[in-house]
PDB file of C-alpha atoms in Angstrom:
ATOM      1  CA  GLY D   1       0.000   0.000   0.000  1.00 62.00           C
ATOM      2  CA  ALA D   2       0.826   3.705   0.062  1.00 80.00           C
ATOM      3  CA  VAL D   3       2.077   3.963  -3.494  1.00 88.00           C
ATOM      4  CA  VAL D   4       2.645   7.300  -5.154  1.00 92.00           C
ATOM      5  CA  SER D   5       3.221   7.561  -8.872  1.00 94.00           C
ATOM      6  CA  GLN D   6       4.532  10.374 -11.024  1.00 95.00           C
ATOM      7  CA  HIS D   7       4.089  10.925 -14.714  1.00 96.00           C
ATOM      8  CA  PRO D   8       6.084  11.387 -16.788  1.00 97.00           C
ATOM      9  CA  SER D   9       9.247   9.918 -15.350  1.00 95.00           C
ATOM     10  CA  ARG D  10      11.354  11.864 -17.791  1.00 96.00           C
ATOM     11  CA  VAL D  11      10.567  14.831 -20.020  1.00 97.00           C
ATOM     12  CA  ILE D  12      12.609  16.961 -22.396  1.00 97.00           C
ATOM     13  CA  CYS D  13      11.168  20.218 -23.637  1.00 96.00           C
ATOM     14  CA  LYS D  14      12.197  23.335 -25.461  1.00 96.00           C
ATOM     15  CA  SER D  15      12.800  26.593 -23.687  1.00 97.00           C
ATOM     16  CA  GLY D  16       9.647  28.655 -23.407  1.00 96.00           C
ATOM     17  CA  THR D  17       7.215  25.765 -23.343  1.00 97.00           C
ATOM     18  CA  SER D  18       5.188  24.552 -20.367  1.00 97.00           C
ATOM     19  CA  VAL D  19       5.406  21.129 -18.817  1.00 97.00           C
ATOM     20  CA  LYS D  20       2.887  19.395 -16.570  1.00 97.00           C
ATOM     21  CA  ILE D  21       3.903  16.747 -14.062  1.00 97.00           C
ATOM     22  CA  GLU D  22       1.302  14.569 -12.386  1.00 97.00           C
ATOM     23  CA  CYS D  23       1.488  13.071  -8.918  1.00 96.00           C
ATOM     24  CA  ARG D  24      -1.025  10.403  -7.958  1.00 95.00           C
ATOM     25  CA  SER D  25      -1.670   8.501  -4.765  1.00 93.00           C
ATOM     26  CA  LEU D  26      -2.712   5.106  -6.052  1.00 93.00           C
ATOM     27  CA  ASP D  27      -4.189   3.379  -3.031  1.00 88.00           C
ATOM     28  CA  PHE D  28      -4.999   6.100  -0.536  1.00 88.00           C
ATOM     29  CA  GLN D  29      -6.524   9.531  -0.412  1.00 89.00           C
ATOM     30  CA  ALA D  30      -3.964  12.258   0.028  1.00 88.00           C
ATOM     31  CA  THR D  31      -5.186  15.293   1.894  1.00 84.00           C
ATOM     32  CA  THR D  32      -1.803  16.925   1.442  1.00 89.00           C
ATOM     33  CA  MET D  33       0.823  16.630  -1.243  1.00 92.00           C
ATOM     34  CA  PHE D  34       4.260  18.174  -1.359  1.00 93.00           C
ATOM     35  CA  TRP D  35       6.472  19.115  -4.268  1.00 96.00           C
ATOM     36  CA  TYR D  36      10.233  19.015  -3.988  1.00 95.00           C
ATOM     37  CA  ARG D  37      13.033  19.950  -6.310  1.00 95.00           C
ATOM     38  CA  GLN D  38      16.400  18.267  -6.335  1.00 91.00           C
ATOM     39  CA  PHE D  39      19.429  19.553  -8.219  1.00 86.00           C
ATOM     40  CA  PRO D  40      22.180  17.080  -9.147  1.00 82.00           C
ATOM     41  CA  LYS D  41      24.066  15.833  -6.122  1.00 79.00           C
ATOM     42  CA  GLN D  42      22.038  18.030  -3.809  1.00 84.00           C
ATOM     43  CA  SER D  43      19.270  17.569  -1.303  1.00 87.00           C
ATOM     44  CA  LEU D  44      15.549  17.856  -1.753  1.00 90.00           C
ATOM     45  CA  MET D  45      14.210  21.367  -1.395  1.00 92.00           C
ATOM     46  CA  LEU D  46      10.560  21.802  -0.541  1.00 92.00           C
ATOM     47  CA  MET D  47       8.850  23.956  -3.152  1.00 95.00           C
ATOM     48  CA  ALA D  48       5.241  23.958  -2.035  1.00 94.00           C
ATOM     49  CA  THR D  49       2.582  22.280   0.037  1.00 91.00           C
ATOM     50  CA  SER D  50      -0.681  21.472  -1.661  1.00 90.00           C
ATOM     51  CA  ASN D  51      -3.939  20.716   0.128  1.00 86.00           C
ATOM     52  CA  GLU D  52      -6.885  19.307  -1.760  1.00 82.00           C
ATOM     53  CA  GLY D  53      -9.330  21.985  -2.795  1.00 81.00           C
ATOM     54  CA  SER D  54      -7.253  24.950  -1.706  1.00 84.00           C
ATOM     55  CA  LYS D  55      -4.397  27.045  -2.991  1.00 88.00           C
ATOM     56  CA  ALA D  56      -0.891  25.750  -2.595  1.00 92.00           C
ATOM     57  CA  THR D  57       1.469  27.262  -0.061  1.00 92.00           C
ATOM     58  CA  TYR D  58       4.812  28.109  -1.617  1.00 94.00           C
ATOM     59  CA  GLU D  59       8.157  28.218   0.121  1.00 92.00           C
ATOM     60  CA  GLN D  60      10.064  31.441   0.155  1.00 92.00           C
ATOM     61  CA  GLY D  61      11.819  32.092  -3.124  1.00 93.00           C
ATOM     62  CA  VAL D  62       9.611  29.791  -5.200  1.00 95.00           C
ATOM     63  CA  GLU D  63       7.727  31.657  -7.928  1.00 94.00           C
ATOM     64  CA  LYS D  64       4.101  30.639  -7.728  1.00 93.00           C
ATOM     65  CA  ASP D  65       3.362  32.008 -11.193  1.00 94.00           C
ATOM     66  CA  LYS D  66       6.081  29.866 -12.675  1.00 96.00           C
ATOM     67  CA  PHE D  67       5.351  26.684 -10.773  1.00 97.00           C
ATOM     68  CA  LEU D  68       1.591  26.228 -10.882  1.00 96.00           C
ATOM     69  CA  ILE D  69       0.255  23.618  -8.502  1.00 94.00           C
ATOM     70  CA  ASN D  70      -3.227  22.186  -8.627  1.00 91.00           C
ATOM     71  CA  HIS D  71      -4.620  19.633  -6.179  1.00 88.00           C
ATOM     72  CA  ALA D  72      -8.008  19.037  -7.694  1.00 82.00           C
ATOM     73  CA  SER D  73      -8.775  15.697  -6.089  1.00 89.00           C
ATOM     74  CA  LEU D  74      -7.666  13.587  -3.165  1.00 89.00           C
ATOM     75  CA  THR D  75      -5.536  11.431  -5.433  1.00 93.00           C
ATOM     76  CA  LEU D  76      -4.037  13.880  -7.900  1.00 94.00           C
ATOM     77  CA  SER D  77      -1.810  16.915  -7.756  1.00 94.00           C
ATOM     78  CA  THR D  78      -0.166  18.523 -10.751  1.00 95.00           C
ATOM     79  CA  LEU D  79       2.862  20.766 -11.074  1.00 97.00           C
ATOM     80  CA  THR D  80       3.078  22.863 -14.213  1.00 97.00           C
ATOM     81  CA  VAL D  81       6.374  24.518 -15.015  1.00 97.00           C
ATOM     82  CA  THR D  82       5.394  27.472 -17.159  1.00 97.00           C
ATOM     83  CA  SER D  83       7.688  29.044 -19.757  1.00 96.00           C
ATOM     84  CA  ALA D  84      10.424  26.638 -18.825  1.00 96.00           C
ATOM     85  CA  HIS D  85      14.056  27.671 -19.078  1.00 96.00           C
ATOM     86  CA  PRO D  86      17.248  25.599 -18.865  1.00 96.00           C
ATOM     87  CA  GLU D  87      17.728  26.600 -15.239  1.00 95.00           C
ATOM     88  CA  ASP D  88      14.434  24.831 -14.447  1.00 96.00           C
ATOM     89  CA  SER D  89      16.023  21.541 -15.409  1.00 96.00           C
ATOM     90  CA  SER D  90      15.928  19.417 -12.298  1.00 95.00           C
ATOM     91  CA  PHE D  91      14.525  16.321 -10.636  1.00 94.00           C
ATOM     92  CA  TYR D  92      11.049  16.991  -9.286  1.00 96.00           C
ATOM     93  CA  ILE D  93       9.686  14.710  -6.584  1.00 95.00           C
ATOM     94  CA  CYS D  94       6.239  14.707  -5.047  1.00 95.00           C
ATOM     95  CA  SER D  95       5.043  13.151  -1.836  1.00 93.00           C
ATOM     96  CA  ALA D  96       1.645  12.532  -0.315  1.00 91.00           C
ATOM     97  CA  VAL D  97       0.216  12.137   3.162  1.00 87.00           C
ATOM     98  CA  SER D  98      -3.203  11.151   4.368  1.00 76.00           C
ATOM     99  CA  GLY D  99      -5.088  12.100   7.480  1.00 66.00           C
ATOM    100  CA  GLY D 100      -4.869  15.072   9.773  1.00 56.00           C
ATOM    101  CA  ALA D 101      -2.315  14.147  12.397  1.00 56.00           C
ATOM    102  CA  TRP D 102       1.317  13.856  11.458  1.00 62.00           C
ATOM    103  CA  ASN D 103       1.697  11.094   8.991  1.00 68.00           C
ATOM    104  CA  GLU D 104       4.541   9.697   7.011  1.00 77.00           C
ATOM    105  CA  GLN D 105       5.105  11.154   3.589  1.00 84.00           C
ATOM    106  CA  PHE D 106       5.105   8.666   0.742  1.00 88.00           C
ATOM    107  CA  PHE D 107       7.326   9.703  -2.119  1.00 90.00           C
ATOM    108  CA  GLY D 108       6.885   9.360  -5.820  1.00 92.00           C
ATOM    109  CA  PRO D 109       9.723   8.099  -8.029  1.00 92.00           C
ATOM    110  CA  GLY D 110      10.488  11.557  -9.375  1.00 93.00           C
ATOM    111  CA  THR D 111      10.380  13.280 -12.753  1.00 96.00           C
ATOM    112  CA  ARG D 112      13.539  14.316 -14.561  1.00 95.00           C
ATOM    113  CA  LEU D 113      12.935  17.579 -16.453  1.00 96.00           C
ATOM    114  CA  THR D 114      15.437  18.720 -19.043  1.00 96.00           C
ATOM    115  CA  VAL D 115      14.859  22.058 -20.729  1.00 97.00           C
ATOM    116  CA  LEU D 116      16.852  22.620 -23.907  1.00 96.00           C
TER     117      LEU D 116
ATOM    118  CA  ALA N   1      11.424  25.999  11.474  1.00 75.00           C
ATOM    119  CA  GLN N   2      13.189  22.706  11.679  1.00 81.00           C
ATOM    120  CA  SER N   3      16.545  22.010  10.063  1.00 88.00           C
ATOM    121  CA  VAL N   4      18.887  19.086   9.575  1.00 93.00           C
ATOM    122  CA  THR N   5      22.649  18.846   9.270  1.00 94.00           C
ATOM    123  CA  GLN N   6      24.498  15.917   7.811  1.00 96.00           C
ATOM    124  CA  PRO N   7      28.158  16.722   8.436  1.00 95.00           C
ATOM    125  CA  ASP N   8      29.590  14.126   6.076  1.00 95.00           C
ATOM    126  CA  ILE N   9      29.152  14.744   2.366  1.00 94.00           C
ATOM    127  CA  HIS N  10      30.852  11.533   1.298  1.00 96.00           C
ATOM    128  CA  ILE N  11      31.861   8.409   3.189  1.00 97.00           C
ATOM    129  CA  THR N  12      33.744   5.390   1.903  1.00 97.00           C
ATOM    130  CA  VAL N  13      33.711   2.089   3.753  1.00 97.00           C
ATOM    131  CA  SER N  14      34.872  -1.381   2.896  1.00 97.00           C
ATOM    132  CA  GLU N  15      32.324  -4.082   2.314  1.00 97.00           C
ATOM    133  CA  GLY N  16      31.647  -5.880   5.571  1.00 97.00           C
ATOM    134  CA  ALA N  17      32.735  -2.953   7.698  1.00 98.00           C
ATOM    135  CA  SER N  18      30.413  -1.119  10.036  1.00 97.00           C
ATOM    136  CA  LEU N  19      28.800   2.162   9.084  1.00 97.00           C
ATOM    137  CA  GLU N  20      27.599   5.219  10.938  1.00 98.00           C
ATOM    138  CA  LEU N  21      26.087   8.232   9.180  1.00 98.00           C
ATOM    139  CA  ARG N  22      25.651  11.325  11.272  1.00 98.00           C
ATOM    140  CA  CYS N  23      22.585  13.499  11.496  1.00 97.00           C
ATOM    141  CA  ASN N  24      21.904  16.473  13.747  1.00 96.00           C
ATOM    142  CA  TYR N  25      18.607  18.281  13.839  1.00 94.00           C
ATOM    143  CA  SER N  26      17.227  21.524  15.134  1.00 91.00           C
ATOM    144  CA  TYR N  27      13.607  21.708  16.212  1.00 85.00           C
ATOM    145  CA  GLY N  28      11.828  23.272  19.156  1.00 77.00           C
ATOM    146  CA  ALA N  29       9.561  20.355  19.941  1.00 79.00           C
ATOM    147  CA  THR N  30       9.800  16.590  19.834  1.00 78.00           C
ATOM    148  CA  PRO N  31      10.891  15.864  16.293  1.00 86.00           C
ATOM    149  CA  TYR N  32       9.734  13.301  13.840  1.00 90.00           C
ATOM    150  CA  LEU N  33      12.913  11.913  12.331  1.00 93.00           C
ATOM    151  CA  PHE N  34      13.518   9.898   9.208  1.00 94.00           C
ATOM    152  CA  TRP N  35      16.266   8.286   7.190  1.00 96.00           C
ATOM    153  CA  TYR N  36      15.813   7.773   3.464  1.00 95.00           C
ATOM    154  CA  VAL N  37      17.998   6.170   0.840  1.00 95.00           C
ATOM    155  CA  GLN N  38      18.130   7.237  -2.793  1.00 92.00           C
ATOM    156  CA  SER N  39      19.804   5.367  -5.615  1.00 88.00           C
ATOM    157  CA  PRO N  40      20.904   7.396  -8.662  1.00 81.00           C
ATOM    158  CA  GLY N  41      17.956   8.754 -10.623  1.00 77.00           C
ATOM    159  CA  GLN N  42      15.477   7.141  -8.282  1.00 80.00           C
ATOM    160  CA  GLY N  43      12.969   8.306  -5.709  1.00 82.00           C
ATOM    161  CA  LEU N  44      13.321   7.996  -1.962  1.00 88.00           C
ATOM    162  CA  GLN N  45      12.969   4.816   0.030  1.00 90.00           C
ATOM    163  CA  LEU N  46      12.219   5.061   3.731  1.00 91.00           C
ATOM    164  CA  LEU N  47      14.738   3.164   5.843  1.00 95.00           C
ATOM    165  CA  LEU N  48      13.318   3.960   9.264  1.00 94.00           C
ATOM    166  CA  LYS N  49      11.553   6.616  11.281  1.00 92.00           C
ATOM    167  CA  TYR N  50      11.269   7.826  14.852  1.00 92.00           C
ATOM    168  CA  PHE N  51       8.065   9.334  16.175  1.00 88.00           C
ATOM    169  CA  SER N  52       8.182   8.436  19.861  1.00 85.00           C
ATOM    170  CA  GLY N  53       8.955   5.599  22.254  1.00 87.00           C
ATOM    171  CA  ASP N  54      12.071   3.465  22.090  1.00 90.00           C
ATOM    172  CA  THR N  55      14.959   5.656  21.019  1.00 92.00           C
ATOM    173  CA  LEU N  56      16.657   2.835  19.134  1.00 96.00           C
ATOM    174  CA  VAL N  57      14.775   2.293  15.914  1.00 96.00           C
ATOM    175  CA  GLN N  58      15.144  -0.693  13.640  1.00 97.00           C
ATOM    176  CA  GLY N  59      14.646  -0.285   9.929  1.00 96.00           C
ATOM    177  CA  ILE N  60      14.830  -2.205   6.721  1.00 95.00           C
ATOM    178  CA  LYS N  61      17.956  -3.691   5.177  1.00 95.00           C
ATOM    179  CA  GLY N  62      19.604  -4.123   8.567  1.00 97.00           C
ATOM    180  CA  PHE N  63      19.776  -0.425   9.383  1.00 98.00           C
ATOM    181  CA  GLU N  64      19.107   1.100  12.774  1.00 98.00           C
ATOM    182  CA  ALA N  65      19.199   4.597  14.198  1.00 98.00           C
ATOM    183  CA  GLU N  66      19.325   6.010  17.682  1.00 97.00           C
ATOM    184  CA  PHE N  67      17.562   9.187  18.766  1.00 95.00           C
ATOM    185  CA  LYS N  68      19.602  11.118  21.317  1.00 95.00           C
ATOM    186  CA  ARG N  69      17.728  14.157  22.497  1.00 92.00           C
ATOM    187  CA  SER N  70      20.639  15.496  24.534  1.00 92.00           C
ATOM    188  CA  GLN N  71      22.812  15.579  21.419  1.00 94.00           C
ATOM    189  CA  SER N  72      20.020  16.455  18.957  1.00 94.00           C
ATOM    190  CA  SER N  73      21.210  13.542  16.891  1.00 96.00           C
ATOM    191  CA  PHE N  74      19.709  10.666  14.946  1.00 97.00           C
ATOM    192  CA  ASN N  75      22.653   8.718  13.571  1.00 98.00           C
ATOM    193  CA  LEU N  76      22.158   5.833  11.201  1.00 98.00           C
ATOM    194  CA  ARG N  77      24.114   2.626  11.700  1.00 98.00           C
ATOM    195  CA  LYS N  78      24.656  -0.708  10.068  1.00 98.00           C
ATOM    196  CA  PRO N  79      26.959  -3.386  11.479  1.00 97.00           C
ATOM    197  CA  SER N  80      28.095  -4.806   8.141  1.00 97.00           C
ATOM    198  CA  VAL N  81      27.807  -2.908   4.884  1.00 98.00           C
ATOM    199  CA  HIS N  82      26.990  -4.622   1.599  1.00 96.00           C
ATOM    200  CA  TRP N  83      28.025  -3.363  -1.833  1.00 95.00           C
ATOM    201  CA  SER N  84      24.345  -2.785  -2.624  1.00 94.00           C
ATOM    202  CA  ASP N  85      24.169  -0.195   0.161  1.00 96.00           C
ATOM    203  CA  ALA N  86      26.103   2.290  -1.971  1.00 96.00           C
ATOM    204  CA  ALA N  87      23.692   5.197  -2.455  1.00 96.00           C
ATOM    205  CA  GLU N  88      22.790   8.642  -1.171  1.00 95.00           C
ATOM    206  CA  TYR N  89      21.364   8.808   2.330  1.00 97.00           C
ATOM    207  CA  PHE N  90      19.152  11.600   3.577  1.00 96.00           C
ATOM    208  CA  CYS N  91      18.150  12.427   7.105  1.00 96.00           C
ATOM    209  CA  ALA N  92      14.929  14.417   7.490  1.00 94.00           C
ATOM    210  CA  VAL N  93      12.956  16.048  10.257  1.00 92.00           C
ATOM    211  CA  GLY N  94       9.209  16.527  10.206  1.00 86.00           C
ATOM    212  CA  GLY N  95       7.466  19.624  11.488  1.00 77.00           C
ATOM    213  CA  ARG N  96       4.022  20.276  12.882  1.00 72.00           C
ATOM    214  CA  ASN N  97       2.410  20.867   9.506  1.00 71.00           C
ATOM    215  CA  ASN N  98       3.472  17.567   7.981  1.00 71.00           C
ATOM    216  CA  ASP N  99       6.268  19.454   6.267  1.00 79.00           C
ATOM    217  CA  MET N 100       9.679  17.891   6.102  1.00 85.00           C
ATOM    218  CA  ARG N 101      13.172  19.287   5.856  1.00 89.00           C
ATOM    219  CA  PHE N 102      16.005  17.258   4.459  1.00 92.00           C
ATOM    220  CA  GLY N 103      19.689  17.251   5.197  1.00 94.00           C
ATOM    221  CA  ALA N 104      22.190  17.754   2.403  1.00 93.00           C
ATOM    222  CA  GLY N 105      22.723  14.028   2.115  1.00 94.00           C
ATOM    223  CA  THR N 106      25.669  11.697   2.562  1.00 96.00           C
ATOM    224  CA  ARG N 107      26.956   9.730  -0.378  1.00 96.00           C
ATOM    225  CA  LEU N 108      28.103   6.249   0.591  1.00 97.00           C
ATOM    226  CA  THR N 109      30.705   4.427  -1.455  1.00 97.00           C
ATOM    227  CA  VAL N 110      31.426   0.798  -0.665  1.00 97.00           C
ATOM    228  CA  LYS N 111      34.850  -0.594  -1.520  1.00 96.00           C
ATOM    229  CA  PRO N 112      35.119  -4.256  -2.430  1.00 91.00           C
TER     230      PRO N 112
END
C-alpha cells in the first residue's frame, strides 16, 4: 500500500514551453501533497505544500506564477512549469500524506525535467 | 522551522565494515525523524523513522538509528555494509504541519 506515482518519469522540452507533471496517490486519499526539487548531487528542497481543494502554499523564493500547482482531487496533484528555461532543469519529486495528524510522507519516483 | 545537518558529504567504507552516518537536527519540539535512501535517478525509500517511544529504531535492510535528544542527533548505523548499500542517504525532520526538511545528504561508497 501507500504507493505514489509520477508521470512522466522523464521529459525533455524546449525553452519557453510549459510542462505538466502529475502526482497520484494510487491506493490512498492524500489530503496533502508536497512538491520538492532536487538539483544534481544536492538535497531535496521543498517547493510547495498542496492541500486538496485549496491554494498551494509556496516556500520562500519559489515563484508561484512559474510553478503552478493544482490539487483538484484527493488522489491527484499537478505541477506545471510554465515558460520553462534551462535553469528549471531538475529532478522533481512529489510526496503525499493522508489524514490530519502527522503522517509519514510517501514519495513518488520523481520526474527528470530537461529544458533545452 | 526545523533544520537538519548531515556533516559528512561523502563516506567510503569497505564491504563488511560497520557504518555510521551522522545526522543532527534543530527543532523546538519533539521531532519526527527519518532516514531515506536514494539510488541514482530514483525516488526515496524510507529506511526507518522515529516518532516516539524506544529511542533505538530498527529499519529495513539491517539499518538502525538512535535518537539522542541530549545531542540532537539521529545517527544511522549498520553493522556490516553490503556493496548494494552504496547510495545517497538523507536524514529528514518533520514539522508540525506535515512538512519535512532534508539534510544535504551523505553519499556512501562501498569498496570491495
